[in-house]
Short mmCIF file of C-alpha atoms and ligand atoms in Angstrom, two decimals:
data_model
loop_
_atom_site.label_atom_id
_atom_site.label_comp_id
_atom_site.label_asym_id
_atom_site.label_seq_id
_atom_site.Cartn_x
_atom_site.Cartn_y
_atom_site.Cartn_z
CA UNK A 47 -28.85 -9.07 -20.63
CA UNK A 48 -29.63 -12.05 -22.62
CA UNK A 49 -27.60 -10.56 -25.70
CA UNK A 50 -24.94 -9.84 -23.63
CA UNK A 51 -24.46 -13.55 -22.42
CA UNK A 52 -25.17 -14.79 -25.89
CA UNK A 53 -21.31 -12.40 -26.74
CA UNK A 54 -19.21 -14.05 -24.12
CA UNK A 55 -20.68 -17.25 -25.04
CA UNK A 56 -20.00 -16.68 -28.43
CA UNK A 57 -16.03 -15.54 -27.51
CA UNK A 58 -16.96 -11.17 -27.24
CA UNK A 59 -16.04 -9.13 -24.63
CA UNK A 60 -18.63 -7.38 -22.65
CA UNK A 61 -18.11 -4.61 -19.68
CA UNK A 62 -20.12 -5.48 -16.38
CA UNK A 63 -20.42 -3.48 -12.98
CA UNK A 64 -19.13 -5.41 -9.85
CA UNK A 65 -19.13 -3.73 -6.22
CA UNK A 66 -15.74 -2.73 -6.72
CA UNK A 67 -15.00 -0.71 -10.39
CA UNK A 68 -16.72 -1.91 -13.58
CA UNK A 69 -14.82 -5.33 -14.92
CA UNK A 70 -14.25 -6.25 -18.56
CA UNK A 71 -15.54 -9.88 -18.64
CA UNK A 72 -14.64 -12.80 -21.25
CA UNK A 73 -14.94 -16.13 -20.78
CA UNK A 74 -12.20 -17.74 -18.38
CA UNK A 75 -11.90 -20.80 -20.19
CA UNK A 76 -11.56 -19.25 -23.93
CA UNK A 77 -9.00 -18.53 -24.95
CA UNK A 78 -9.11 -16.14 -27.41
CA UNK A 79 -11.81 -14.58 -25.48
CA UNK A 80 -9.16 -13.49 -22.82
CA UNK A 81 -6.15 -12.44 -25.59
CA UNK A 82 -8.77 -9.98 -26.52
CA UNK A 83 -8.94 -8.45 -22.87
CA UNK A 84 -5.47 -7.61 -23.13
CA UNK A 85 -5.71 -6.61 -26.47
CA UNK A 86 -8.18 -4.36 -26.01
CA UNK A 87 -6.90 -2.98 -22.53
CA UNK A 88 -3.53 -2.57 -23.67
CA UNK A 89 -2.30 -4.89 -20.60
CA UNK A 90 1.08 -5.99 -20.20
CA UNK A 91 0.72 -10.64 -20.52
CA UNK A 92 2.98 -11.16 -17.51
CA UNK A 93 -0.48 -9.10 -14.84
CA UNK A 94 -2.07 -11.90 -14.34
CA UNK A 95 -6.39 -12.06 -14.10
CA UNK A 96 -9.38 -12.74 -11.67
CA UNK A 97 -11.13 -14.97 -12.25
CA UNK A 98 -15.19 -14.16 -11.04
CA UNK A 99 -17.15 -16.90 -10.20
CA UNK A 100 -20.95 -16.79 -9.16
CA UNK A 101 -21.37 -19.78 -7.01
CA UNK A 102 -18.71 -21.83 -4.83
CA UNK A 103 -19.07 -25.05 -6.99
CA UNK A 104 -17.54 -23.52 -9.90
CA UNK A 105 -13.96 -22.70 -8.12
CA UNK A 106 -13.73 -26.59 -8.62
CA UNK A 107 -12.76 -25.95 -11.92
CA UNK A 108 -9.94 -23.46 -11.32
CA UNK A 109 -8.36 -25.55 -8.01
CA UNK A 110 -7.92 -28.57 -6.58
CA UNK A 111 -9.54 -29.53 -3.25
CA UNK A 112 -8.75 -29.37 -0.27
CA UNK A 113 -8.58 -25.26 -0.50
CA UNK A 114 -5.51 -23.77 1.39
CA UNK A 115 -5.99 -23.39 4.98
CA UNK A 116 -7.70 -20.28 5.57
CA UNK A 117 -10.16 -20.15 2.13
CA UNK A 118 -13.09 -21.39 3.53
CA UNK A 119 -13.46 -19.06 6.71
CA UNK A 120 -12.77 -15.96 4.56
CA UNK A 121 -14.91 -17.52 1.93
CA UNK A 122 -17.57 -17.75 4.77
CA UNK A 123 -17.01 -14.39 5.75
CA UNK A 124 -16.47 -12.37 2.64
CA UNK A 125 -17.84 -13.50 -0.76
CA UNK A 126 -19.73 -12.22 -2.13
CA UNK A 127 -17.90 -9.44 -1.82
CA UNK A 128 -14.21 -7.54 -2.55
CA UNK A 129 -11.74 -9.88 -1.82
CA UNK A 130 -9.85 -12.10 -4.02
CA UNK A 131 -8.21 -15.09 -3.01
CA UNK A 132 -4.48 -16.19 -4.59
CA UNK A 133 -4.97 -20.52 -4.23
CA UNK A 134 -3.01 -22.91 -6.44
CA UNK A 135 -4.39 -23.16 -9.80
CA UNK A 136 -5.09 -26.52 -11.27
CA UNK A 137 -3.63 -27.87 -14.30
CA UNK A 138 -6.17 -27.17 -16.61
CA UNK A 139 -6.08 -23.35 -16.19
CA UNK A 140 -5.16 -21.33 -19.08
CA UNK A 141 -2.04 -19.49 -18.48
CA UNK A 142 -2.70 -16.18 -19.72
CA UNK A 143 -5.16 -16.06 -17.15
CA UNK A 144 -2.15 -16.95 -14.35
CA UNK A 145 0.74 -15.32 -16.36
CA UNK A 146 2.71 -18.85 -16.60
CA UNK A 147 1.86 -18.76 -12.59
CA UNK A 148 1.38 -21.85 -9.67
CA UNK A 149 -1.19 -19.90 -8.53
CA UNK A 150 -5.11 -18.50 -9.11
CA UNK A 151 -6.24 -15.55 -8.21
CA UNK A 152 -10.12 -15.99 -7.62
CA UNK A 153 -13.26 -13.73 -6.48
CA UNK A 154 -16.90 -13.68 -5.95
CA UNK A 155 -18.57 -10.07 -6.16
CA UNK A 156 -20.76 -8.99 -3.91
CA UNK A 157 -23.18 -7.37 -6.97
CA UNK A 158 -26.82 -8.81 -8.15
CA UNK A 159 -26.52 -7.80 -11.91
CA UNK A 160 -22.20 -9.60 -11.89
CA UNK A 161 -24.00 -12.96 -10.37
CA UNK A 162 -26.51 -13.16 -12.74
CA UNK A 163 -24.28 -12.53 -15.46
CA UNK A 164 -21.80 -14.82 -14.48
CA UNK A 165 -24.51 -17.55 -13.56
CA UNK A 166 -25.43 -17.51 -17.35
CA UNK A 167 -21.94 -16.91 -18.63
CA UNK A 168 -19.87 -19.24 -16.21
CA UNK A 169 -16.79 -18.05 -14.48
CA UNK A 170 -15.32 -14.56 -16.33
CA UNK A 171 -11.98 -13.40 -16.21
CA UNK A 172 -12.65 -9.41 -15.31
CA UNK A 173 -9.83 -6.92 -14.98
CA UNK A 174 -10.96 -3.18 -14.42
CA UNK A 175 -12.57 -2.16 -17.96
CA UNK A 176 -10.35 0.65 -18.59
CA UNK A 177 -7.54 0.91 -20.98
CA UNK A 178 -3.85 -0.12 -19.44
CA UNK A 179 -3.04 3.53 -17.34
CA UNK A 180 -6.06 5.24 -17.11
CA UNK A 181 -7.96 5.20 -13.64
CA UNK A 182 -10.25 2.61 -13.36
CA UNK A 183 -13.75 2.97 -14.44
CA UNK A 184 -16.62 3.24 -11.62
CA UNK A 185 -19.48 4.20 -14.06
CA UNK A 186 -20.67 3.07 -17.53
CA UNK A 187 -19.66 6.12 -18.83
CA UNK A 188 -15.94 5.71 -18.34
CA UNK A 189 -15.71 2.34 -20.10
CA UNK A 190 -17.51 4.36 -22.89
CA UNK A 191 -15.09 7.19 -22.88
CA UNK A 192 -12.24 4.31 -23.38
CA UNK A 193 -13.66 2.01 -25.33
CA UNK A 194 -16.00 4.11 -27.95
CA UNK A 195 -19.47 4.76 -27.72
CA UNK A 196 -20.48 1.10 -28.68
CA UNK A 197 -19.09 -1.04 -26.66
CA UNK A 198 -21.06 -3.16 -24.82
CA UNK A 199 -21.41 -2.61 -21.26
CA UNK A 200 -24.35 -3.38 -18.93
CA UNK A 201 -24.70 -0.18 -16.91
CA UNK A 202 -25.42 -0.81 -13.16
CA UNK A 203 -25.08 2.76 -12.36
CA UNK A 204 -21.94 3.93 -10.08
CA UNK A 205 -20.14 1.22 -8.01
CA UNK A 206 -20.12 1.01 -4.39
CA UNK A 207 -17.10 0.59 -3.47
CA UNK A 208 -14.84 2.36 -6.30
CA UNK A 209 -11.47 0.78 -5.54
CA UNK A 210 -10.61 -2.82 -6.91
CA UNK A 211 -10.58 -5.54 -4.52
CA UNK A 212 -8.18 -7.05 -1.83
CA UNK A 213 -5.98 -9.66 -3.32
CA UNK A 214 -4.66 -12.06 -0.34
CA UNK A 215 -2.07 -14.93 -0.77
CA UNK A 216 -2.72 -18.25 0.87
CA UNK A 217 -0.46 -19.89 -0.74
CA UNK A 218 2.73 -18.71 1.24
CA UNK A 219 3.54 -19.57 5.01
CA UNK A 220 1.02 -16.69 6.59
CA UNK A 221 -2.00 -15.29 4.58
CA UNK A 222 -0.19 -12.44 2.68
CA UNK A 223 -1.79 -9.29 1.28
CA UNK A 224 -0.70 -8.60 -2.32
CA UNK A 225 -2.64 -5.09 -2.97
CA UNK A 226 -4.98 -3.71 -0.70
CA UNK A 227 -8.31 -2.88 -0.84
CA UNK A 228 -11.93 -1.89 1.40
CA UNK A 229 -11.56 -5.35 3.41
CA UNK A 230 -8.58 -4.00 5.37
CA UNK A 231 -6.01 -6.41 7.21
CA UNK A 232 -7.52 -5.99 10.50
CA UNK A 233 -11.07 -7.58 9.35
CA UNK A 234 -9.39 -10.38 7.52
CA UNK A 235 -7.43 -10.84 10.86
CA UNK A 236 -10.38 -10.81 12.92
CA UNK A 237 -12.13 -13.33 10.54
CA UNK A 238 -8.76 -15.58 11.01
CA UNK A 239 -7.62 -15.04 14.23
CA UNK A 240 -4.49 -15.16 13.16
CA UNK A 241 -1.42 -12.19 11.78
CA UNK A 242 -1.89 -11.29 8.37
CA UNK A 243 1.38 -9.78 6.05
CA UNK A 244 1.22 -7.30 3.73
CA UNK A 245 3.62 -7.70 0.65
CA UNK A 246 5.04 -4.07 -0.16
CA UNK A 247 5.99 -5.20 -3.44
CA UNK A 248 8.85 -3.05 -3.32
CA UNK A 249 11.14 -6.00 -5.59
CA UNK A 250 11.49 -6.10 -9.71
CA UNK A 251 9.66 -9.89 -9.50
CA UNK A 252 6.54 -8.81 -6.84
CA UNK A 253 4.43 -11.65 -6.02
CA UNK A 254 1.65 -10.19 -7.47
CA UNK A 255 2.79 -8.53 -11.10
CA UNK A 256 0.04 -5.91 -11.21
CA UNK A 257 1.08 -4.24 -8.62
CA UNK A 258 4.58 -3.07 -10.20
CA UNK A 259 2.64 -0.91 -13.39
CA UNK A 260 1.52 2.37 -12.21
CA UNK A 261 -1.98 2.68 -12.95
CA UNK A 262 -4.70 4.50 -11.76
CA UNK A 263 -3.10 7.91 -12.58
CA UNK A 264 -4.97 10.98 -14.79
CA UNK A 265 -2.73 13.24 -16.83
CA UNK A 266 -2.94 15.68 -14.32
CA UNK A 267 -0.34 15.74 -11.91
CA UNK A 268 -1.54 14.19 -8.26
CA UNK A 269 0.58 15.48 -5.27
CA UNK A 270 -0.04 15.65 -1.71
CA UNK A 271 -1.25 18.73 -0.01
CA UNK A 272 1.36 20.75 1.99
CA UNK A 273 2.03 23.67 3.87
CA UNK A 274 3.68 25.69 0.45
CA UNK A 275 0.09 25.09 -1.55
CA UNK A 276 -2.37 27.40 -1.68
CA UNK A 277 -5.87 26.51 -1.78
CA UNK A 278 -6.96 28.56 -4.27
CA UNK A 279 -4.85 27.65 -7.31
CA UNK A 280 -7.76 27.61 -10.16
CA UNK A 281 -5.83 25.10 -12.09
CA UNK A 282 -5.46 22.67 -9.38
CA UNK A 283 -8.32 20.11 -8.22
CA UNK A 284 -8.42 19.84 -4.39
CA UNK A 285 -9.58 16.67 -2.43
CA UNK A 286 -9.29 17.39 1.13
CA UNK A 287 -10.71 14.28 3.03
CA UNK A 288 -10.94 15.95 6.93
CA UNK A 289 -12.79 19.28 5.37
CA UNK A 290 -16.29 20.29 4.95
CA UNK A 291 -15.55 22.91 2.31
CA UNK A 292 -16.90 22.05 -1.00
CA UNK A 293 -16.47 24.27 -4.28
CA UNK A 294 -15.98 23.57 -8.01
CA UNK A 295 -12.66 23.38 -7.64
CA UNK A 296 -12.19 22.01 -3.20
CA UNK A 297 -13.84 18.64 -2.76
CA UNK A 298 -14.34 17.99 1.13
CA UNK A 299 -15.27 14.92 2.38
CA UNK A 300 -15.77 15.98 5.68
CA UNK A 301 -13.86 12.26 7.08
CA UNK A 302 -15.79 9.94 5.04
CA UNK A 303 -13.20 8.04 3.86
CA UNK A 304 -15.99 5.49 1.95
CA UNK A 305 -17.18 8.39 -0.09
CA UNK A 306 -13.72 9.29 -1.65
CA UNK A 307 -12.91 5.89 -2.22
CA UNK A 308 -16.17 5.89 -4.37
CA UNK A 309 -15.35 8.84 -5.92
CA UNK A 310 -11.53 8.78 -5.93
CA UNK A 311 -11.46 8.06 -9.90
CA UNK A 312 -14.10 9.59 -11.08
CA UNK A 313 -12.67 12.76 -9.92
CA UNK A 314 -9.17 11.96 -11.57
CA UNK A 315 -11.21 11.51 -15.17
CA UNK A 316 -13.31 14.48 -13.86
CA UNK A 317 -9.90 16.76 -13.43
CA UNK A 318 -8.65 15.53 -16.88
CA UNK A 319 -12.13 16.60 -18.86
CA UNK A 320 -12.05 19.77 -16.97
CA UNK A 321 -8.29 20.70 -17.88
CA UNK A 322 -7.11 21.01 -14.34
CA UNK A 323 -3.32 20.44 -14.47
CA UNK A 324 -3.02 18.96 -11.07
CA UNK A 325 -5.05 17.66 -8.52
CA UNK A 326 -3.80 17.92 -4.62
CA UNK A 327 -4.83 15.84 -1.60
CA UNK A 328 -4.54 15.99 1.73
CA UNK A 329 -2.27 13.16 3.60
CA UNK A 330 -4.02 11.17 6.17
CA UNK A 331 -3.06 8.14 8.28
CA UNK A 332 -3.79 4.62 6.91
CA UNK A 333 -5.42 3.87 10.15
CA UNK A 334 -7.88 6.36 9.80
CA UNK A 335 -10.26 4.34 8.09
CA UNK A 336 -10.38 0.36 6.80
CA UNK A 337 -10.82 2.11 3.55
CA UNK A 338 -7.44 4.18 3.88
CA UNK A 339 -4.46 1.62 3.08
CA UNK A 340 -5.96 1.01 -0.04
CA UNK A 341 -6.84 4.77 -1.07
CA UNK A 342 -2.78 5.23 0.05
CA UNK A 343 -2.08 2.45 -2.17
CA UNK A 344 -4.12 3.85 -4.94
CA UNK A 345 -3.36 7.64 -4.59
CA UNK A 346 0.63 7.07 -4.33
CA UNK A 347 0.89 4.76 -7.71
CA UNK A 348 -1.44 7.87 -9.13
CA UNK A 349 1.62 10.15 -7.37
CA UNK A 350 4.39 7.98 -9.45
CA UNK A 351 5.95 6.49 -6.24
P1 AMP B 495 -7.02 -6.08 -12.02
O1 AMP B 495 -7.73 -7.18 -12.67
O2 AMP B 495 -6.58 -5.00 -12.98
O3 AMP B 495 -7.72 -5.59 -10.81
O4 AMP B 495 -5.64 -6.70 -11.50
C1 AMP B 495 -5.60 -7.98 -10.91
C2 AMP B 495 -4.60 -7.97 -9.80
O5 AMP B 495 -4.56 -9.29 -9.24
C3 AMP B 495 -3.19 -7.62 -10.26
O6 AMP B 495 -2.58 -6.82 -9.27
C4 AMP B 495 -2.54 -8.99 -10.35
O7 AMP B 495 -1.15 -8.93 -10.18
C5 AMP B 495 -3.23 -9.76 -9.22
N1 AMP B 495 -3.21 -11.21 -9.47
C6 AMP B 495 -3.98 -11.90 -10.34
N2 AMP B 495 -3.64 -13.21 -10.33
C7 AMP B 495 -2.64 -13.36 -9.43
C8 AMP B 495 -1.87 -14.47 -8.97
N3 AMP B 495 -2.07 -15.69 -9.43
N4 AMP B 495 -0.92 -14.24 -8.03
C9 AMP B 495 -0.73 -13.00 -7.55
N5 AMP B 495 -1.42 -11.90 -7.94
C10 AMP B 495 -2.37 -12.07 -8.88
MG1 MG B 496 -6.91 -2.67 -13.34
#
């Protein structure tokens, strides 16, 4: 660990597991540091970054205080853990972290090997460590597989949660949810006790610029399972969340949305190494789970919607 530290401190980049997918960290206050990450990822400048922070006294250096309206209850609530906060940013921020943004986008993750990190490191910009297009990674291996053999990575085994996080506004009139993720709009409105919006993104400017690249997607072709298919296509990877049937080739999840979530992009990088040409998925209703929005989310930008 302590060599890893000593590279961000000394302006590296280093790959680090979080609850959510595996981030690629770099200092959030150098610089050069953070041109690398999208150098190295390949990421458009105008997606802006989260910034991870391992204790509450370090988001003083990223905003002013007092923090919008609803921060501290969800703060409270749900750090550590998968949801990022959009606050205003202060002055000092760098803006290739915001994109040329008012705003911050800020987390703390709910992982023991990220909050040690980050206590030695201070506060790390981390977007998924995967190149620009590919799913994100949810195991040591797949930063390996895009980033050579030697990068550094500290390897905390698979993540939990396997989608990225929740990002929710506060800086507009209602809390406002830019891209979901596994704490679904009914929790965070539970927590508030108030109506939370979600932002469809559906406009060339979207408040939150990530969300208009498609990402997430394999080379094989993801569509949704219906009546014409035929479950036995040997060239075709099937997920089919409401089955119990599981061979090579027919993944059934047997309801648990949780587990497919965890697994959701490891099987994408899974169908690419195995040369399937497409993989097929059942539908199911966002409500069916708190995880489901944000595996629609995910599995429709993978789709090309
Ligand atoms: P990633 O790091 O790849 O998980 O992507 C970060 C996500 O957070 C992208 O969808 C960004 O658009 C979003 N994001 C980061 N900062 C902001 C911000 N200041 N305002 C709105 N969205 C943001
Ligand atoms: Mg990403």
């Amino acid at each position: 660990m302590q060599n890893y530290v000593s590279q961000i401190k000394e302006g590296g980049i280093v790959a680090f597991p979080t609850e959510t997918v595996y981030g690629l960290g770099a200092s959030a206050t150098n610089p050069s540091a953070i041109a690398k990450v999208f150098e190295q990822k390949g990421r458009p400048s105008d997606n802006p970054l989260i910034v991870h922070i391992s204790s509450i006294d370090q988001l003083s250096d990223f905003t002013n205080y007092p923090l919008p309206k609803f921060a501290p209850q969800l703060m409270e609530k749900f750090w550590p853990g998968p949801l990022t906060i959009v606050i205003p940013k202060k002055a000092s921020v760098l803006d290739s972290i915001t994109a040329g943004l008012d705003t911050v986008a800020v987390r703390m993750p709910n992982h023991a090997l990220a909050l040690d990190f980050i206590q030695q490191t201070g506060p790390l910009v981390a977007p998924s460590a995967n190149k620009s297009s590919r799913p994100s990674p949810t195991k040591a291996s797949h930063v390996l597989a895009d980033f050579g053999s030697s990068f550094p990575v500290i390897d905390g085994g698979p993540t939990e949660v396997g989608l990225e996080s929740t990002v929710l506004d506060l800086t507009s009139e209602k809390p406002t949810i830019l891209r979901p993720g596994s704490i679904s709009k009914a929790e965070i409105e539970e927590c508030l006790n108030s109506e939370v919006l979600e932002d469809n993104q559906q406009t060339d400017k979207p408040k939150s610029p990530g969300q208009k690249y498609s990402h997430y997607k394999p080379n094989a072709e993801v569509h949704w399972l219906t009546s014409e298919d035929e479950i036995d296509q040997d060239d075709t990877l099937f997920l089919l969340v409401n089955s119990e049937t599981s061979e090579e080739h027919i993944v059934g999840y047997d309801g648990d949305y949780q587990k497919l979530a965890r697994e959701l992009y490891d099987r994408f990088r899974q169908a690419d190494l195995h040369g399937y040409k497409k993989v097929i998925i059942e539908p199911f209703h966002k409500n069916n789970s708190p995880v489901a929005a944000a595996l629609l989310n995910r599995i429709e930008k993978a789709i090309g919607k």
